[in-house]
Amino acid sequence: MFIDRLIRQIQEKKSNVVVGLDPRLEMIPKFIREKHYGLYGKNLRAAAEALWEFNREIIESVYDIVPAVKPQIAFYEQYGLEGLEAYQRTCNLAKEKGLLVIGDIKRGDIGTTSKAYADAHLGMVQVEDEKLEAFSVDAVTVNPYLGDDCLKEFIGDIQTYQKGMFVLVKTSNPTSGQLQDLESGGMKIYEIVAQMVNRWSKETLGEYGYASVGAVVAATYPEQARTLRMLMPASYFLVPGYGAQGGTAKDILDCFDEKGLGAIINSSRDILYAYRKNPKEYGEEDFGKAARAETSRMREEINDALDENGKKYW
Amino acid sequence: MFIDRLIRQIQEKKSNVVVGLDPRLEMIPKFIREKHYGLYGKNLRAAAEALWEFNREIIESVYDIVPAVKPQIAFYEQYGLEGLEAYQRTCNLAKEKGLLVIGDIKRGDIGTTSKAYADAHLGMVQVEDEKLEAFSVDAVTVNPYLGDDCLKEFIGDIQTYQKGMFVLVKTSNPTSGQLQDLESGGMKIYEIVAQMVNRWSKETLGEYGYASVGAVVAATYPEQARTLRMLMPASYFLVPGYGAQGGTAKDILDCFDEKGLGAIINSSRDILYAYRKNPKEYGEEDFGKAARAETSRMREEINDALDENGKKYW
């Protein structure tokens, strides 16, 4: 079951940190970019190969201190088929390294179409009597705007293939409140979505009392985490917005339960481009080392904050 | 401007019908499937080639009687990179044939990520000083759950590249009401989304008074179309749910304005698999002919209903 594998990874690595693999071409060390422009020209192939080389080093640098990585598919999709091939290779390498891979795809559609997305990213697709994998990762993010029809199809593949999902409940962007914070019948929309998530979570409970149906809950709105923790007692939170987007270790404490389980905290930019923040200490070629140092620092920062609040799990 | 190109196509072809290119492998004529299994084996490549051969014939059969096609990307994504290559080829052929292509991608994310999706599907992506196309189509569908941050990024590319989008306002699936119909401050959520769409539409007005920012409004809930038509006077409606999902010609009348503009009606299954409905008249190899006949029938059905209600535009 996805959630049990995740919790075991967290425990083993003493880490609640997820590295967001959102590579931006212009932020990748120049020597990598130049190498691939030299080989392929300035085209989609070169961009994709640069992304892949960058990711490879990042994964090699952090795989033993984080339970999971979260590639954001949009950053690959923008480079077309070549970019999506880099996404696929990235996911495969991370899996080989024992990491769980959370595909940040934010898909969601009507029933039969959601089934196609679920098969594409979690399950397998049928070609006559053959069952084949397309982009198979361990868990995905899902958009709830179409309601249970949509979520149900992902649940099907979660149960069949022992996978997971994180439903967008409260996102980290400035205008997330525009729809998500509206009140209806005394509840916020994001709380109503939380109730939907909670209902589905009951069908995928694992041995630690958590479910393979989790929720995206932003670190940028800490006051909401407390309510959401209560509304979704069995759902793991995937928490974006730490670091670059403004969330701090204090802000994310309420995403965890009393024992110190319940949340994984994503950071992308601060980790991937750590080498640029400290050019005296790190040259471009040290980007992996810098990423590891920042991941490590963030891991300790979160663990210390949990410890101080009596929430250290291990 | 996208919307002007769309309206000119509608006028020229006297047609409000959009063919949804949602190919399901198991529904594709056996002779096509067998051919590609023979060539490639039962794998993703064979599936993708079968989709592409099927689509090619459909496009050749209907391109002169519809203004646009709407490929649903999930049905390609499930066959991995090979499937997405078939999506790309399908979009390119449709464009060559003078059709507008609406990529049904239902993407949506935080700002910078939405920018990557917009560049992937509407605009161009930058590789140093080169600007390159990834999946470039004429318009896309967008999910509004993350609010204006997300929509804004698509608007940027719509303005720069003369493209369009249709924001999910009210979807056609049974549980669409779960969030979309909730009331907040006396308005339904889908009406609040409609107001957001209306605000953005004003920044992309074309010469017919319509905007390149449209809305997805399901045919399965006709009573809501009237309200939405008023809330979004400048937005074209992309109407799913006709035919197989239950919507009839009467149901979609209120999506149109008094002059007979304002909506395009999508049908997928009824058109693509028309050959299966009438096996006495059509053999498997006649699937293109059957698709054309059904498209034609639907075009007349809608035109007649509009005519009877004094809404025929041409």
XYZ file of C-alpha atoms in Angstrom:
628
model
C 0.000 0.000 0.000
C 1.340 3.417 -1.001
C 0.832 5.103 2.353
C 2.615 2.360 4.293
C 5.561 2.452 1.919
C 5.675 6.226 2.355
C 5.614 6.085 6.146
C 8.307 3.415 6.211
C 10.503 5.606 4.006
C 9.901 8.589 6.289
C 10.815 6.556 9.342
C 13.872 4.981 7.787
C 15.262 8.257 6.493
C 14.064 10.339 9.445
C 12.818 12.841 6.934
C 9.550 14.507 6.007
C 11.100 16.397 3.117
C 9.996 15.933 -0.479
C 12.192 17.363 -3.208
C 10.130 19.038 -5.909
C 11.746 18.259 -9.243
C 10.636 21.373 -11.123
C 13.669 22.104 -13.260
C 13.753 25.474 -14.993
C 16.102 25.487 -17.916
C 17.422 28.985 -17.270
C 18.334 28.050 -13.681
C 20.263 24.906 -14.598
C 24.065 25.304 -14.515
C 25.369 26.737 -17.737
C 27.907 23.967 -18.300
C 25.059 21.438 -18.545
C 23.026 23.553 -20.921
C 26.006 24.357 -23.138
C 26.958 20.702 -23.355
C 23.573 19.743 -24.748
C 23.264 22.750 -27.054
C 26.609 21.629 -28.447
C 25.334 18.097 -28.960
C 21.816 18.807 -30.230
C 21.486 22.497 -31.043
C 19.184 24.866 -29.168
C 16.064 22.739 -29.366
C 13.588 20.708 -27.314
C 15.884 17.689 -27.273
C 18.749 19.711 -25.793
C 16.440 21.259 -23.204
C 15.086 17.842 -22.219
C 18.552 16.298 -21.968
C 19.702 19.196 -19.790
C 16.700 18.701 -17.486
C 17.452 15.005 -17.259
C 21.158 15.442 -16.524
C 20.319 18.011 -13.857
C 17.681 15.775 -12.244
C 19.971 12.768 -12.270
C 22.543 14.558 -10.157
C 19.865 15.939 -7.818
C 18.376 12.478 -7.280
C 21.812 10.927 -6.697
C 22.522 13.691 -4.179
C 19.383 13.429 -2.049
C 17.897 9.949 -2.426
C 19.120 8.712 0.962
C 17.743 11.655 2.967
C 14.214 12.045 1.577
C 11.292 9.628 1.293
C 9.975 10.946 -2.010
C 10.393 13.304 -4.930
C 7.648 15.269 -6.645
C 8.272 16.087 -10.299
C 5.935 18.810 -11.596
C 4.933 17.518 -15.021
C 4.212 20.980 -16.482
C 7.916 21.800 -16.471
C 8.531 18.792 -18.700
C 5.377 19.032 -20.801
C 6.451 22.471 -21.997
C 9.334 20.805 -23.844
C 6.947 18.498 -25.683
C 7.538 14.792 -26.194
C 11.228 15.199 -25.454
C 10.395 16.902 -22.170
C 7.960 14.164 -21.197
C 10.599 11.568 -21.955
C 12.832 13.366 -19.440
C 9.931 13.230 -16.966
C 9.610 9.497 -17.512
C 13.333 8.848 -17.117
C 13.403 11.006 -13.987
C 10.540 9.050 -12.431
C 12.171 5.745 -13.302
C 15.546 6.674 -11.833
C 13.926 7.907 -8.628
C 12.052 4.622 -8.302
C 15.246 2.639 -8.893
C 16.828 4.614 -6.070
C 14.060 3.479 -3.732
C 12.278 6.820 -3.671
C 8.532 7.180 -3.919
C 7.514 9.328 -6.855
C 4.589 11.733 -6.570
C 3.658 12.977 -10.028
C 2.377 16.529 -9.621
C -0.055 16.348 -12.515
C -3.203 18.013 -11.089
C -5.389 16.123 -13.548
C -9.131 15.693 -13.177
C -11.969 15.161 -15.643
C -15.309 13.398 -16.087
C -15.418 9.710 -15.148
C -14.203 7.830 -18.207
C -11.579 10.459 -18.921
C -10.297 10.418 -15.347
C -9.978 6.672 -15.714
C -7.666 7.279 -18.680
C -5.568 9.710 -16.611
C -5.447 7.266 -13.698
C -4.328 4.474 -16.015
C -1.764 6.780 -17.609
C -0.147 7.828 -14.340
C -0.951 5.211 -11.694
C -2.212 2.057 -13.289
C -1.792 0.257 -16.547
C -3.408 0.595 -19.912
C -4.918 -2.318 -21.747
C -3.868 -3.128 -25.303
C -6.022 -6.184 -26.009
C -4.751 -8.828 -23.557
C -1.571 -6.917 -22.671
C -1.369 -4.569 -19.690
C 1.212 -1.838 -20.152
C 2.601 1.088 -18.166
C 2.631 4.626 -19.549
C 3.961 7.103 -16.933
C 3.406 4.933 -13.893
C 4.393 6.711 -10.651
C 3.506 5.972 -7.006
C 1.022 8.765 -6.420
C -0.413 11.790 -8.208
C -2.095 15.078 -7.370
C -5.742 15.398 -8.459
C -8.047 18.399 -8.961
C -11.468 17.983 -7.272
C -13.536 20.544 -9.243
C -15.492 17.775 -11.041
C -16.435 15.941 -7.855
C -16.548 12.284 -6.850
C -16.980 10.844 -10.377
C -13.462 11.965 -11.008
C -11.907 10.922 -7.692
C -13.579 7.512 -7.865
C -11.641 6.542 -10.976
C -8.340 7.331 -9.303
C -9.436 5.344 -6.229
C -10.003 2.345 -8.480
C -6.388 2.358 -9.642
C -5.118 3.207 -6.150
C -6.722 0.030 -4.857
C -5.789 -2.171 -7.796
C -2.179 -1.046 -8.091
C -1.369 -0.027 -4.500
C -0.898 3.598 -5.435
C -1.868 6.925 -3.868
C -3.205 10.401 -4.572
C -3.203 13.841 -3.006
C -6.340 15.823 -3.753
C -6.000 19.612 -4.040
C -7.729 20.942 -0.946
C -6.006 24.252 -0.274
C -3.323 25.402 -2.687
C -0.383 27.705 -1.978
C -0.933 30.440 -4.556
C -2.117 33.993 -3.735
C -5.557 33.615 -5.380
C -6.237 30.135 -4.011
C -8.893 31.648 -1.754
C -10.965 33.003 -4.616
C -12.957 29.779 -4.873
C -11.433 27.610 -2.159
C -12.212 30.021 0.711
C -15.804 30.785 -0.280
C -18.338 29.831 2.358
C -21.275 27.595 1.698
C -23.636 26.452 4.442
C -21.209 27.547 7.153
C -18.208 25.748 5.665
C -15.419 26.830 3.368
C -15.204 25.140 -0.010
C -11.803 23.702 0.911
C -13.376 22.190 4.037
C -16.082 20.596 1.919
C -13.397 19.156 -0.343
C -11.636 17.942 2.815
C -14.787 16.050 3.767
C -14.867 14.412 0.338
C -11.238 13.405 0.760
C -11.963 12.043 4.218
C -14.773 9.848 2.906
C -12.500 8.355 0.244
C -9.620 7.956 2.659
C -11.597 5.356 4.594
C -11.432 2.991 1.636
C -7.655 2.958 1.496
C -6.507 2.704 5.121
C -3.084 1.234 5.795
C -1.405 -0.264 8.822
C -0.413 3.050 10.445
C -3.982 4.370 10.412
C -3.283 6.595 7.412
C -4.829 6.302 3.971
C -3.446 6.315 0.449
C -5.789 9.220 -0.266
C -4.092 12.384 0.951
C -4.522 16.108 0.471
C -2.540 19.063 -0.797
C -2.588 21.622 2.028
C -0.468 24.736 1.609
C 2.068 25.849 4.212
C 1.246 29.434 3.367
C -2.040 29.303 5.313
C -1.051 27.729 8.678
C -4.248 28.719 10.510
C -6.189 26.440 8.163
C -3.987 23.418 8.782
C -5.448 22.799 12.240
C -9.015 22.575 10.952
C -7.987 20.440 8.015
C -5.991 18.070 10.232
C -9.214 17.437 12.165
C -11.395 17.101 9.074
C -9.044 14.567 7.467
C -7.578 12.529 10.345
C -6.541 9.665 8.056
C -5.088 11.710 5.209
C -1.448 12.524 4.756
C -0.845 16.150 3.783
C 1.431 17.028 0.918
C 2.494 20.533 1.880
C 3.762 22.914 -0.808
C 4.823 26.486 -0.252
C 7.718 25.875 2.143
C 10.704 28.169 1.683
C 10.551 30.120 -1.574
C 6.776 30.548 -1.263
C 6.985 31.793 2.329
C 6.108 28.865 4.627
C 8.321 28.221 7.697
C 8.876 25.246 10.026
C 6.517 26.774 12.577
C 3.807 27.136 9.932
C 3.690 23.459 9.130
C 3.586 22.009 12.659
C -0.185 21.716 12.687
C -0.132 19.614 9.547
C 1.359 16.826 11.677
C -0.516 14.694 14.173
C 0.469 14.331 17.834
C 2.893 11.505 17.070
C 4.666 13.444 14.340
C 3.170 11.688 11.347
C 0.751 13.123 8.835
C 2.675 15.440 6.530
C 5.395 15.602 3.922
C 6.828 18.989 3.105
C 7.820 19.880 -0.422
C 10.539 22.284 -1.427
C 11.653 22.854 -4.995
C 13.497 26.054 -5.831
C 15.360 26.405 -2.515
C 16.846 22.951 -2.961
C 17.371 22.736 -6.716
C 19.039 26.112 -7.032
C 20.795 26.235 -3.661
C 24.102 26.568 -5.534
C 23.045 29.982 -6.828
C 22.319 31.330 -3.366
C 25.815 30.785 -2.116
C 28.186 31.279 -5.043
C 31.209 31.719 -2.772
C 30.809 28.247 -1.345
C 29.480 26.434 -4.401
C 30.561 26.544 -7.997
C 28.060 25.596 -10.708
C 29.407 22.073 -10.762
C 28.603 21.733 -7.041
C 24.842 22.076 -7.555
C 24.223 18.533 -6.301
C 26.276 19.109 -3.172
C 24.468 22.385 -2.532
C 21.089 20.699 -3.037
C 22.026 17.990 -0.551
C 23.180 20.535 2.021
C 19.935 22.501 1.707
C 17.794 19.343 1.865
C 19.684 18.289 4.954
C 19.287 21.711 6.541
C 15.551 21.698 5.850
C 15.205 18.170 7.201
C 16.892 19.199 10.466
C 14.902 22.417 10.680
C 11.620 20.511 10.435
C 12.782 17.706 12.727
C 13.935 20.233 15.342
C 10.625 22.089 15.208
C 8.746 18.804 15.603
C 11.038 17.730 18.430
C 10.538 20.996 20.315
C 6.802 20.416 20.108
C 6.941 16.805 21.239
C 6.127 15.547 17.754
C 9.250 13.658 16.743
C 8.124 10.286 15.434
C 11.367 8.286 15.575
C -7.672 36.431 -32.822
C -8.883 32.929 -31.947
C -12.522 33.819 -31.455
C -12.788 35.616 -34.792
C -11.205 32.698 -36.605
C -13.665 30.390 -34.870
C -16.712 32.458 -35.796
C -15.563 32.749 -39.408
C -15.193 28.964 -39.568
C -18.676 28.516 -38.088
C -20.157 30.901 -40.607
C -18.326 29.439 -43.575
C -19.228 25.853 -42.725
C -22.694 26.672 -41.366
C -21.875 24.442 -38.465
C -21.687 24.684 -34.684
C -20.516 21.108 -34.311
C -17.178 20.183 -32.776
C -15.952 16.629 -33.203
C -14.435 15.298 -29.995
C -11.424 13.201 -30.931
C -11.483 10.817 -27.971
C -10.446 7.557 -29.597
C -10.906 4.403 -27.518
C -8.750 1.597 -28.755
C -11.367 -1.092 -28.201
C -13.904 0.866 -30.291
C -11.604 1.368 -33.272
C -12.301 -0.957 -36.229
C -10.578 -4.267 -35.800
C -8.841 -4.154 -39.179
C -6.940 -1.043 -38.072
C -5.947 -2.516 -34.734
C -4.867 -5.837 -36.257
C -2.762 -4.079 -38.861
C -0.716 -2.279 -36.233
C -0.458 -5.263 -33.886
C 0.952 -7.094 -36.882
C 3.473 -4.339 -37.521
C 4.503 -3.510 -33.957
C 3.158 -6.162 -31.598
C 0.549 -5.462 -28.932
C 2.222 -2.440 -27.403
C 1.924 1.314 -26.888
C 3.323 2.032 -30.342
C 0.674 -0.119 -32.023
C -2.079 1.476 -29.943
C -0.848 4.964 -30.813
C -0.568 4.181 -34.525
C -4.098 2.759 -34.507
C -5.403 5.936 -32.833
C -3.626 8.058 -35.401
C -4.865 6.081 -38.407
C -8.398 6.231 -37.036
C -8.203 9.990 -36.391
C -6.759 10.673 -39.816
C -9.771 9.150 -41.523
C -12.175 10.936 -39.160
C -10.547 14.303 -39.839
C -10.531 13.712 -43.603
C -14.218 12.799 -43.370
C -15.494 15.807 -41.427
C -13.092 18.717 -41.901
C -15.331 20.584 -44.343
C -18.472 20.450 -42.180
C -17.167 21.439 -38.739
C -15.274 24.493 -37.505
C -13.141 22.677 -34.954
C -12.089 19.404 -33.391
C -11.469 18.764 -29.704
C -8.976 16.010 -28.932
C -9.177 14.863 -25.299
C -5.522 14.515 -24.320
C -6.162 11.893 -21.599
C -7.022 9.305 -24.239
C -3.578 9.795 -25.763
C -1.641 10.305 -22.532
C -2.679 6.845 -21.367
C -0.537 5.393 -24.164
C 2.513 7.286 -22.941
C 4.926 9.124 -25.203
C 3.698 7.184 -28.208
C 0.132 8.219 -27.437
C 1.111 11.858 -27.069
C 2.892 11.707 -30.392
C -0.416 10.569 -31.911
C -2.071 13.548 -30.179
C 0.482 15.883 -31.699
C 0.116 14.445 -35.202
C -3.666 14.595 -34.895
C -3.557 18.267 -33.911
C -1.180 19.071 -36.745
C -3.264 17.345 -39.400
C -6.427 19.084 -38.193
C -4.663 22.446 -38.408
C -3.422 21.659 -41.920
C -7.013 20.934 -42.885
C -8.018 24.415 -41.743
C -9.728 23.249 -38.569
C -9.320 24.965 -35.239
C -7.985 22.621 -32.593
C -9.240 22.818 -29.020
C -6.984 20.751 -26.787
C -9.156 19.350 -24.012
C -6.411 19.336 -21.404
C -8.176 20.719 -18.294
C -4.869 21.909 -16.877
C -4.531 24.463 -14.095
C -1.900 25.128 -11.442
C -0.193 27.907 -9.484
C 1.093 30.864 -11.504
C 4.527 29.854 -12.745
C 3.375 26.304 -13.390
C 0.315 27.449 -15.321
C 2.667 29.544 -17.422
C 4.531 26.338 -18.306
C 1.244 24.643 -19.288
C 0.184 27.670 -21.336
C 3.527 27.685 -23.137
C 3.286 23.934 -23.685
C -0.161 24.026 -25.261
C -0.809 27.539 -26.575
C 2.390 29.491 -26.766
C 6.034 28.771 -27.258
C 8.795 27.719 -24.948
C 12.084 29.526 -24.760
C 15.356 27.646 -25.189
C 17.866 30.479 -24.814
C 17.173 32.769 -27.795
C 15.047 30.206 -29.650
C 11.262 30.079 -29.330
C 9.853 26.616 -29.948
C 6.448 24.952 -30.076
C 5.614 21.909 -27.954
C 1.941 20.889 -28.400
C 0.704 24.183 -29.789
C -3.063 24.126 -30.460
C -5.570 26.965 -30.974
C -7.339 26.819 -27.639
C -7.390 24.722 -24.471
C -9.726 23.933 -21.596
C -8.619 25.197 -18.170
C -9.629 24.246 -14.604
C -10.422 27.285 -12.403
C -9.993 25.759 -8.911
C -6.770 27.728 -8.297
C -8.281 31.084 -9.217
C -7.069 34.056 -11.239
C -3.314 33.439 -10.776
C -3.790 30.426 -12.955
C -6.109 31.938 -15.566
C -3.900 35.016 -15.888
C -1.000 32.977 -17.246
C -3.166 31.483 -19.960
C -4.481 34.973 -20.813
C -0.901 36.093 -21.347
C -0.334 33.487 -24.047
C -3.822 34.008 -25.493
C -2.956 37.641 -26.104
C 0.592 37.058 -27.303
C -0.167 34.166 -29.630
C -3.787 34.894 -30.636
C -5.081 31.773 -28.942
C -8.116 30.943 -26.806
C -9.321 29.046 -23.749
C -12.522 27.594 -22.361
C -12.672 27.659 -18.576
C -14.573 24.842 -16.844
C -17.678 26.518 -15.472
C -20.249 23.729 -15.364
C -19.180 20.250 -16.414
C -21.363 17.476 -17.821
C -20.691 14.665 -15.351
C -23.221 13.428 -12.753
C -21.286 14.745 -9.719
C -20.411 18.103 -11.267
C -22.822 19.740 -8.839
C -21.002 18.531 -5.753
C -18.783 21.616 -5.704
C -19.986 23.584 -8.715
C -23.602 23.916 -7.516
C -22.823 24.901 -3.933
C -24.206 28.283 -2.963
C -22.103 31.043 -1.528
C -23.482 34.513 -0.821
C -26.582 33.830 -2.906
C -24.683 32.582 -5.942
C -23.685 29.143 -7.146
C -19.983 28.399 -7.390
C -20.309 27.924 -11.152
C -21.877 31.388 -11.372
C -18.957 32.848 -9.452
C -16.584 31.139 -11.869
C -18.696 32.575 -14.698
C -18.095 36.058 -13.299
C -14.353 35.408 -13.253
C -14.529 34.272 -16.864
C -16.548 37.340 -17.784
C -13.945 39.660 -16.281
C -11.168 38.018 -18.284
C -13.242 37.920 -21.447
C -13.179 41.707 -21.610
C -9.449 41.648 -22.250
C -9.715 39.496 -25.351
C -12.688 40.888 -27.293
C -12.789 40.296 -31.039
C -14.643 41.893 -33.905
C -17.924 39.999 -33.404
C -18.250 41.101 -29.776
C -17.088 37.719 -28.500
C -13.920 37.011 -26.560
C -11.170 34.428 -26.850
C -11.949 33.460 -23.254
C -14.884 31.075 -23.319
C -16.511 28.628 -20.943
C -17.310 24.936 -20.753
C -21.061 24.735 -20.075
C -22.668 21.301 -20.131
C -25.708 20.502 -22.271
C -26.907 18.178 -19.550
C -28.089 21.083 -17.375
C -30.100 23.292 -19.793
C -31.817 25.356 -17.090
C -28.413 26.720 -16.100
C -27.483 27.796 -19.623
C -29.826 30.789 -19.556
C -28.263 32.251 -16.424
C -24.768 31.572 -17.665
C -25.488 33.159 -21.051
C -26.387 36.358 -19.175
C -23.421 36.206 -16.824
C -20.941 35.729 -19.676
C -22.345 37.720 -22.614
C -18.976 37.844 -24.399
C -17.913 34.243 -23.865
C -18.380 31.457 -26.339
C -19.661 28.256 -24.745
C -18.025 24.944 -25.477
C -20.882 22.544 -24.786
C -20.111 18.908 -23.974
C -22.667 16.267 -23.145
C -24.617 16.286 -26.415
C -25.831 12.893 -27.589
C -24.208 10.031 -25.693
C -24.286 12.007 -22.431
C -27.965 12.915 -22.816
C -28.149 16.494 -24.146
C -30.557 17.250 -27.036
C -30.888 20.091 -29.582
C -33.588 21.717 -27.440
C -31.316 21.612 -24.402
C -28.599 23.680 -26.005
C -30.696 26.491 -27.510
C -30.160 28.796 -24.559
C -26.407 28.530 -24.930
C -26.777 30.619 -28.098
C -27.452 34.346 -28.243
C -30.385 35.907 -30.116
C -28.443 36.023 -33.381
C -27.453 32.363 -33.200
C -23.849 32.813 -32.155
C -22.320 31.928 -28.811
C -21.906 28.163 -28.663
C -20.137 25.209 -30.201
C -21.494 21.774 -29.448
C -19.179 18.831 -28.966
C -19.975 15.237 -29.740
C -17.464 12.413 -29.512
C -18.758 8.865 -29.193
C -21.879 9.300 -31.339
C -19.758 10.514 -34.232
C -16.595 8.436 -33.880
C -18.385 5.138 -33.449
C -21.422 5.811 -35.642
C -20.410 2.797 -37.738
C -21.125 0.487 -34.814
C -24.655 1.779 -34.346
C -25.748 0.835 -37.805
C -23.857 -2.307 -38.812
C -26.298 -3.110 -41.613
C -25.521 0.119 -43.406
C -21.855 0.470 -42.524
C -19.053 -2.044 -42.501
C -16.029 -1.424 -40.283
C -14.170 0.124 -43.187
C -16.968 2.697 -43.584
C -16.332 4.293 -40.185
C -15.338 7.601 -41.792
C -18.459 7.688 -43.931
C -20.612 6.868 -40.914
C -18.896 9.590 -38.875
C -19.548 12.117 -41.623
C -23.202 11.135 -41.884
C -23.684 11.482 -38.122
C -21.836 14.818 -38.018
C -23.999 16.040 -40.856
C -27.158 14.837 -39.147
C -26.188 16.569 -35.915
C -25.303 19.769 -37.760
C -28.752 19.825 -39.395
C -30.501 18.926 -36.158
C -28.890 21.873 -34.369
C -29.348 24.239 -37.309
C -33.024 23.288 -37.588
C -33.596 23.837 -33.879
C -31.895 27.235 -34.113
C -33.881 28.116 -37.224
C -37.193 27.224 -35.583
C -36.301 29.566 -32.756
C -35.243 32.433 -34.992
C -31.586 31.921 -34.139
C -30.040 30.909 -37.439
C -26.972 33.079 -37.935
C -26.330 32.659 -41.666
